[in-house]
XYZ file of N, CA and C in Angstrom:
534
model
N 138.285 64.337 42.362
C 138.055 65.777 41.526
C 138.097 66.192 43.293
N 137.492 66.272 45.120
C 137.574 67.401 45.040
C 138.872 67.662 45.665
N 139.935 66.411 46.348
C 140.849 65.917 46.773
C 141.721 67.332 45.274
N 141.626 66.992 44.643
C 142.300 67.367 43.062
C 141.873 69.583 43.161
N 141.562 69.492 43.555
C 140.340 70.627 43.373
C 140.830 71.293 44.326
N 140.934 71.112 45.858
C 141.464 71.825 47.181
C 142.801 71.671 47.157
N 143.090 70.792 46.557
C 145.011 70.977 46.224
C 144.559 72.268 45.187
N 144.816 72.061 44.334
C 144.523 73.767 43.859
C 144.313 74.595 44.257
N 143.546 74.787 45.044
C 142.777 76.232 45.354
C 144.407 76.195 46.921
N 144.300 75.406 47.082
C 146.076 75.542 48.293
C 146.514 76.105 48.252
N 147.334 75.687 47.127
C 148.325 75.204 46.148
C 149.188 76.350 44.973
N 147.847 76.496 44.292
C 147.431 77.755 43.138
C 148.256 76.744 41.780
N 147.822 77.420 41.005
C 148.922 76.844 39.614
C 149.822 76.364 39.435
N 150.770 77.471 40.224
C 152.546 77.368 39.584
C 153.093 76.212 40.971
N 153.905 75.483 40.130
C 154.661 74.279 40.960
C 153.596 73.470 41.020
N 151.884 73.062 40.313
C 151.017 72.324 40.917
C 151.729 70.664 39.569
N 152.083 70.166 40.950
C 152.283 68.311 39.602
C 151.078 67.735 39.577
N 151.968 66.581 38.763
C 150.406 65.357 38.312
C 150.628 64.826 39.580
N 151.452 64.609 40.689
C 152.095 64.408 42.055
C 151.394 64.400 42.825
N 151.541 66.036 43.077
C 151.095 66.981 44.251
C 149.290 66.533 43.896
N 148.871 65.657 42.665
C 147.273 66.412 42.962
C 147.032 64.329 43.808
N 148.179 64.193 42.961
C 147.591 61.880 42.778
C 147.497 62.141 44.729
N 149.478 62.644 45.465
C 148.933 62.742 46.506
C 147.877 63.036 47.436
N 147.283 64.389 47.896
C 146.008 64.823 47.847
C 145.001 64.163 47.454
N 144.836 63.395 46.098
C 143.184 62.568 46.413
C 143.530 61.360 46.024
N 144.777 60.465 47.307
C 145.516 60.109 47.987
C 145.450 58.848 47.028
N 146.142 58.908 45.673
C 146.277 57.683 44.598
C 147.312 58.188 44.022
N 147.359 57.759 42.624
C 148.557 58.070 42.483
C 148.464 58.529 40.562
N 150.310 58.614 39.974
C 149.855 59.417 38.924
C 149.140 58.696 37.895
N 149.077 57.349 38.364
C 148.788 56.731 36.716
C 147.518 56.976 36.401
N 146.878 56.682 37.889
C 145.138 56.761 37.804
C 144.929 57.795 37.642
N 144.952 58.947 37.732
C 144.961 59.758 37.360
C 144.864 60.399 36.138
N 146.340 59.337 35.296
C 146.193 60.179 33.930
C 144.729 59.042 33.238
N 145.155 57.853 33.631
C 143.841 56.243 33.208
C 142.629 57.141 33.044
N 141.913 58.490 34.722
C 140.945 59.284 34.194
C 140.847 60.444 34.099
N 141.978 60.578 33.695
C 142.132 62.019 33.139
C 142.601 62.180 31.341
N 143.055 61.413 30.977
C 144.160 61.257 29.833
C 145.526 61.969 30.264
N 145.617 63.456 30.568
C 146.422 64.050 30.662
C 146.281 65.563 31.839
N 147.964 66.086 32.409
C 148.291 66.945 34.104
C 146.700 68.162 33.462
N 147.151 68.194 31.583
C 146.252 69.734 31.528
C 144.942 69.749 31.364
N 144.455 67.768 31.424
C 142.741 68.156 31.153
C 142.463 67.637 32.978
N 142.961 67.633 33.771
C 143.025 67.074 35.345
C 142.403 68.496 35.602
N 143.901 69.239 34.841
C 144.000 70.413 36.019
C 142.643 71.921 35.056
N 142.102 70.951 34.091
C 140.833 71.605 33.470
C 139.803 71.493 33.886
N 139.594 69.975 34.251
C 137.919 69.694 35.321
C 138.771 70.404 36.712
N 139.688 70.367 37.308
C 139.849 71.137 38.709
C 138.949 72.396 39.153
N 139.751 73.355 37.771
C 139.048 74.194 37.240
C 138.237 74.495 37.659
N 137.598 73.744 36.615
C 135.891 73.876 35.784
C 134.799 74.052 38.324
N 135.203 72.938 38.989
C 134.747 71.706 39.738
C 135.374 74.211 40.911
N 136.642 73.888 40.606
C 136.520 75.355 41.399
C 136.146 76.196 40.971
N 135.558 76.650 39.581
C 135.087 77.578 39.346
C 133.079 77.200 39.820
N 132.319 75.976 39.445
C 131.392 75.649 40.529
C 131.413 76.168 41.800
N 132.220 75.908 42.589
C 132.289 76.590 44.628
C 131.706 78.021 44.506
N 132.887 78.169 43.733
C 133.069 79.713 43.176
C 132.053 80.672 43.047
N 131.695 80.115 41.809
C 129.897 81.335 41.120
C 128.897 80.156 42.695
N 129.283 79.272 42.784
C 127.881 79.393 44.155
C 127.820 79.670 45.294
N 129.342 80.271 45.934
C 129.764 81.099 46.872
C 129.765 82.395 46.492
N 130.101 83.206 45.393
C 130.211 84.302 44.934
C 128.116 84.681 44.386
N 127.424 83.548 43.511
C 126.936 83.947 42.755
C 125.364 84.964 43.447
N 125.026 83.991 44.879
C 123.942 84.659 45.480
C 124.337 86.172 45.455
N 124.906 86.168 46.248
C 125.866 87.428 46.748
C 125.914 89.084 45.635
N 126.158 88.075 44.501
C 126.012 89.360 43.263
C 124.495 89.120 42.609
N 123.372 88.698 42.636
C 122.223 88.729 42.538
C 121.508 89.634 42.738
N 120.601 90.719 42.106
C 120.053 91.425 42.255
C 118.612 91.624 44.037
N 118.777 92.454 44.649
C 117.615 91.981 45.603
C 116.118 93.137 45.625
N 115.364 92.782 45.565
C 113.961 93.205 45.086
C 114.939 95.056 46.769
N 113.923 95.868 45.617
C 113.899 97.605 47.274
C 115.922 97.954 47.354
N 117.240 96.642 47.335
C 117.752 97.424 47.344
C 118.918 97.303 46.239
N 119.649 98.862 46.123
C 120.015 99.245 45.055
C 120.733 98.626 45.108
N 120.642 97.978 43.453
C 122.294 97.279 42.794
C 124.365 97.657 43.334
N 124.256 99.204 43.328
C 125.588 99.827 44.040
C 125.630 99.582 45.330
N 125.220 98.880 46.504
C 124.745 98.199 47.572
C 124.769 97.128 47.896
N 124.622 96.294 47.038
C 125.142 95.178 46.021
C 125.784 94.817 46.247
N 126.131 95.125 45.846
C 127.839 95.150 44.738
C 128.640 95.270 45.499
N 128.141 96.910 46.723
C 129.348 96.522 47.924
C 128.926 95.760 49.051
N 127.361 95.062 49.764
C 127.984 94.415 50.326
C 128.355 92.973 49.637
N 128.239 92.455 49.015
C 129.161 91.329 48.397
C 130.499 91.395 47.846
N 131.241 92.093 48.054
C 132.426 92.870 47.810
C 132.815 92.228 49.254
N 132.309 93.255 50.685
C 132.809 92.254 52.062
C 133.141 90.785 52.016
N 132.108 89.646 51.392
C 132.188 88.683 51.611
C 133.401 88.039 50.384
N 133.172 88.443 49.485
C 134.276 88.723 48.095
C 135.589 88.056 48.943
N 136.103 89.521 49.469
C 137.517 90.037 49.938
C 137.513 89.268 50.684
N 136.737 88.202 51.790
C 137.625 88.228 52.720
C 137.652 86.845 52.655
N 139.081 86.892 53.795
C 140.346 85.208 53.665
C 139.429 84.124 53.378
N 138.528 84.047 54.083
C 138.592 82.186 53.537
C 137.821 82.426 51.727
N 137.386 82.989 51.214
C 137.541 83.043 49.936
C 138.102 83.072 49.468
N 139.494 83.709 49.622
C 140.505 84.647 48.953
C 141.254 83.357 47.814
N 140.974 82.306 48.553
C 142.217 81.011 47.852
C 141.909 80.740 45.736
N 140.428 81.819 45.542
C 139.742 81.259 44.304
C 140.527 82.827 43.894
N 140.192 83.991 44.601
C 140.476 85.110 43.870
C 142.353 84.729 43.228
N 142.724 84.355 44.091
C 144.324 84.072 43.943
C 144.150 82.954 42.975
N 144.071 81.651 42.576
C 143.889 81.184 41.790
C 143.107 81.136 40.201
N 142.319 81.984 40.084
C 141.949 82.189 38.822
C 142.538 83.659 38.751
N 143.136 84.672 39.125
C 144.360 85.853 38.974
C 145.459 85.015 38.202
N 145.201 84.448 39.863
C 147.465 83.835 38.425
C 147.055 82.990 36.453
N 145.463 82.060 36.857
C 145.390 81.885 35.718
C 145.451 82.916 34.470
N 144.892 83.819 34.737
C 144.543 85.231 33.690
C 145.712 85.654 34.129
N 146.786 85.473 34.874
C 147.893 86.123 34.386
C 148.832 85.477 33.394
N 148.856 84.568 33.397
C 149.354 83.502 32.222
C 149.333 84.004 30.595
N 150.513 84.060 29.831
C 150.188 84.788 28.964
C 149.447 83.649 28.148
N 148.572 84.342 27.635
C 147.869 83.323 26.108
C 148.006 82.591 26.088
N 149.353 82.486 25.291
C 149.904 81.222 23.896
C 150.844 79.861 25.114
N 150.742 80.845 26.352
C 151.114 79.713 27.710
C 149.980 78.959 28.190
N 148.880 79.012 27.614
C 148.081 78.023 28.370
C 146.956 77.132 27.316
N 146.635 76.140 28.248
C 146.254 75.115 27.616
C 144.490 75.915 27.628
N 143.715 76.467 28.389
C 143.172 76.668 29.274
C 142.711 77.983 29.163
N 143.030 78.557 27.396
C 142.657 80.006 27.501
C 140.714 80.103 27.318
N 139.853 79.015 26.105
C 137.932 79.673 26.422
C 138.053 79.533 27.986
N 139.012 78.889 28.587
C 138.091 78.992 30.449
C 138.301 79.912 30.671
N 139.427 80.566 30.428
C 139.772 81.931 31.103
C 138.819 82.378 30.526
N 138.733 82.693 29.352
C 137.623 84.122 28.956
C 136.167 83.753 29.534
N 135.540 82.375 29.614
C 134.229 82.113 30.345
C 134.449 82.609 31.056
N 135.363 82.268 31.796
C 135.325 82.807 33.170
C 135.873 84.519 34.033
N 135.413 84.918 33.274
C 135.244 86.776 32.982
C 133.626 86.790 32.380
N 133.705 86.650 31.347
C 132.399 86.779 31.017
C 131.457 85.443 31.400
N 131.471 84.903 32.155
C 130.153 84.742 32.847
C 129.443 85.726 34.404
N 130.489 86.427 34.212
C 129.578 86.976 35.381
C 129.206 87.853 35.181
N 128.808 88.672 33.580
C 128.446 89.308 33.006
C 127.018 89.155 33.121
N 125.957 88.070 33.089
C 124.223 88.218 32.820
C 124.239 88.334 34.462
N 124.478 88.105 35.670
C 124.458 88.428 36.667
C 124.446 89.442 37.263
N 125.592 90.941 36.713
C 125.551 92.337 36.771
C 124.210 92.676 35.699
N 124.186 92.039 34.828
C 123.395 93.005 34.179
C 122.154 92.680 34.629
N 121.826 91.945 35.179
C 120.354 91.656 35.745
C 119.804 92.850 36.809
N 121.918 93.330 37.562
C 121.359 93.780 38.423
C 121.033 94.447 38.249
N 121.780 95.291 36.810
C 121.560 96.679 37.025
C 120.229 97.147 36.441
N 119.965 96.024 35.357
C 118.407 95.892 34.562
C 117.038 96.369 35.980
N 117.766 95.647 37.467
C 116.496 95.813 38.094
C 116.936 97.352 38.359
N 117.987 97.699 38.392
C 118.087 99.190 39.206
C 117.538 100.119 37.582
N 117.006 99.399 36.663
C 116.652 100.367 35.633
C 117.912 101.115 34.841
N 118.729 100.463 35.366
C 119.809 101.229 34.832
C 119.916 101.307 33.152
N 119.897 102.225 32.642
C 119.915 102.764 31.268
C 121.313 101.802 30.122
N 122.640 101.713 30.795
C 123.448 100.740 30.018
C 123.924 99.528 30.785
N 122.942 99.272 31.581
C 124.016 98.460 31.946
C 124.510 96.763 31.446
N 124.583 96.486 29.736
C 125.183 96.073 29.663
C 126.022 96.062 29.540
N 127.286 97.323 28.836
C 128.188 98.381 28.779
C 128.608 98.146 30.377
N 127.823 98.653 31.232
C 128.325 98.896 32.535
C 128.285 97.664 33.424
N 128.149 96.582 32.907
C 128.671 95.366 33.463
C 129.425 94.525 33.044
N 130.292 94.639 31.689
C 131.752 95.016 31.090
C 132.247 95.690 32.677
N 132.345 96.591 31.775
C 133.528 98.044 33.186
C 132.812 97.494 34.471
N 131.876 96.901 35.188
C 131.747 96.723 36.761
C 132.937 95.658 36.636
N 132.230 94.163 36.080
C 133.611 93.810 35.620
C 134.750 93.245 35.737
N 135.109 94.410 35.217
C 136.973 94.933 34.736
C 137.798 95.414 35.835
N 136.440 96.965 36.441
C 137.000 96.978 37.509
C 136.976 96.596 39.157
N 136.350 94.789 39.246
C 135.567 94.623 40.133
C 137.879 93.927 40.053
N 137.248 93.084 39.137
C 138.436 91.701 38.352
C 139.969 93.476 38.993
N 140.188 94.030 38.148
C 140.707 94.805 38.706
C 141.339 95.043 40.533
N 140.562 95.603 40.768
C 140.764 96.063 42.592
C 141.032 93.995 43.513
N 140.325 93.144 42.443
C 140.912 91.629 43.457
C 141.912 91.490 42.892
N 142.397 91.460 41.980
C 144.081 91.799 41.977
C 145.042 92.365 42.929
N 144.513 93.500 42.922
C 145.631 94.403 44.081
C 145.294 94.272 44.705
N 144.008 93.961 45.460
C 144.173 93.280 46.910
C 144.788 91.659 46.762
N 144.558 91.142 46.281
C 145.557 89.571 46.312
C 147.469 90.236 46.458
N 147.476 91.360 45.039
C 148.951 91.379 45.419
C 149.395 92.351 46.623
N 148.312 93.738 46.814
C 149.132 93.824 47.998
C 148.309 93.521 49.684
N 147.508 92.637 49.492
C 146.379 92.492 50.499
C 146.276 94.154 51.474
N 146.729 94.979 50.642
C 145.312 96.644 51.082
C 143.508 96.894 50.852
N 143.772 95.708 51.982
C 141.338 95.275 51.898
C 140.836 96.704 52.117
N 141.602 98.201 53.000
C 141.194 99.006 53.169
C 141.016 99.747 51.943
N 141.771 100.202 51.624
C 142.205 101.019 50.128
C 141.290 100.345 48.892
N 141.392 99.076 49.036
C 140.510 98.237 47.448
C 139.151 98.239 47.887
N 138.568 98.303 49.415
C 137.098 98.452 49.908
C 136.852 99.937 49.366
N 137.492 100.543 49.634
C 137.151 101.945 49.837
C 136.874 102.536 48.053
N 137.821 102.274 47.269
C 137.390 102.259 45.756
C 136.541 101.669 45.750
N 136.492 99.829 45.990
C 134.975 99.524 45.771
C 133.554 100.197 45.445
N 133.958 101.114 47.036
C 133.173 101.748 47.659
C 132.186 103.456 46.479
N 133.467 103.713 46.456
C 133.321 105.013 45.325
C 133.309 104.624 44.351
N 133.475 103.286 43.891
C 132.344 103.133 42.034
C 131.016 102.974 42.635
N 130.663 101.892 43.737
C 129.140 101.207 44.259
C 128.096 102.695 43.695
N 129.167 104.272 44.559
C 128.235 105.253 45.148
C 127.755 105.567 43.562
N 128.515 105.388 42.424
C 128.076 105.797 40.962
C 126.866 104.965 40.116
N 126.605 104.139 40.814
C 125.421 103.705 40.621
C 123.782 103.959 41.113
N 124.458 104.473 42.194
C 123.224 105.029 43.113
C 122.027 105.176 41.408
N 120.673 104.866 42.215
C 119.774 105.226 41.277
C 119.613 106.426 41.126
N 119.053 107.499 41.857
C 119.511 109.156 41.146
C 119.958 109.547 40.133
N 120.994 108.878 40.489
C 122.679 109.617 39.363
C 121.736 109.058 37.594
N 121.307 107.774 37.691
C 121.068 107.363 36.112
C 119.280 107.633 35.987
N 118.969 108.538 37.047
C 117.403 107.981 36.365
C 116.902 109.202 35.288
N 116.464 108.970 34.678
C 115.368 109.889 33.042
C 114.511 110.767 33.284
């Protein structure tokens, strides 16, 4: 599974074949089918593993920190999330989300790969006592996802970073104090 996930992260979904995954894993296509039944099931398991790795890498970055405004946490997290060594995750999940819903067997996974970040971001906003933590977490998730897609497409790190910084300034605690 590790080798198949590495192959998926290295080369993405387009052109991914059972043969390529078997070669990466040092086995045969037949053995992969024996263990996973179908190519789609193997890819789903590799997507889950890639997601676990991504959450391990990104989750700690997005967690609220005592005494640090959550906008600052998000801005600092962006610097790591947008780093070249973590971009294979962005590319892979961007490719997954670009697939038409009727042309992917992984629809449920796609939805969960967005919504599973909401509790982490909500917790950060709640730590700042933000009154609109739940809807704002969705807005932040969508904004960051859009900026990551932009970065993945244009490679314009400076522009996308500046946009993220402008958004995080709006989260400053004094802006939403009652």
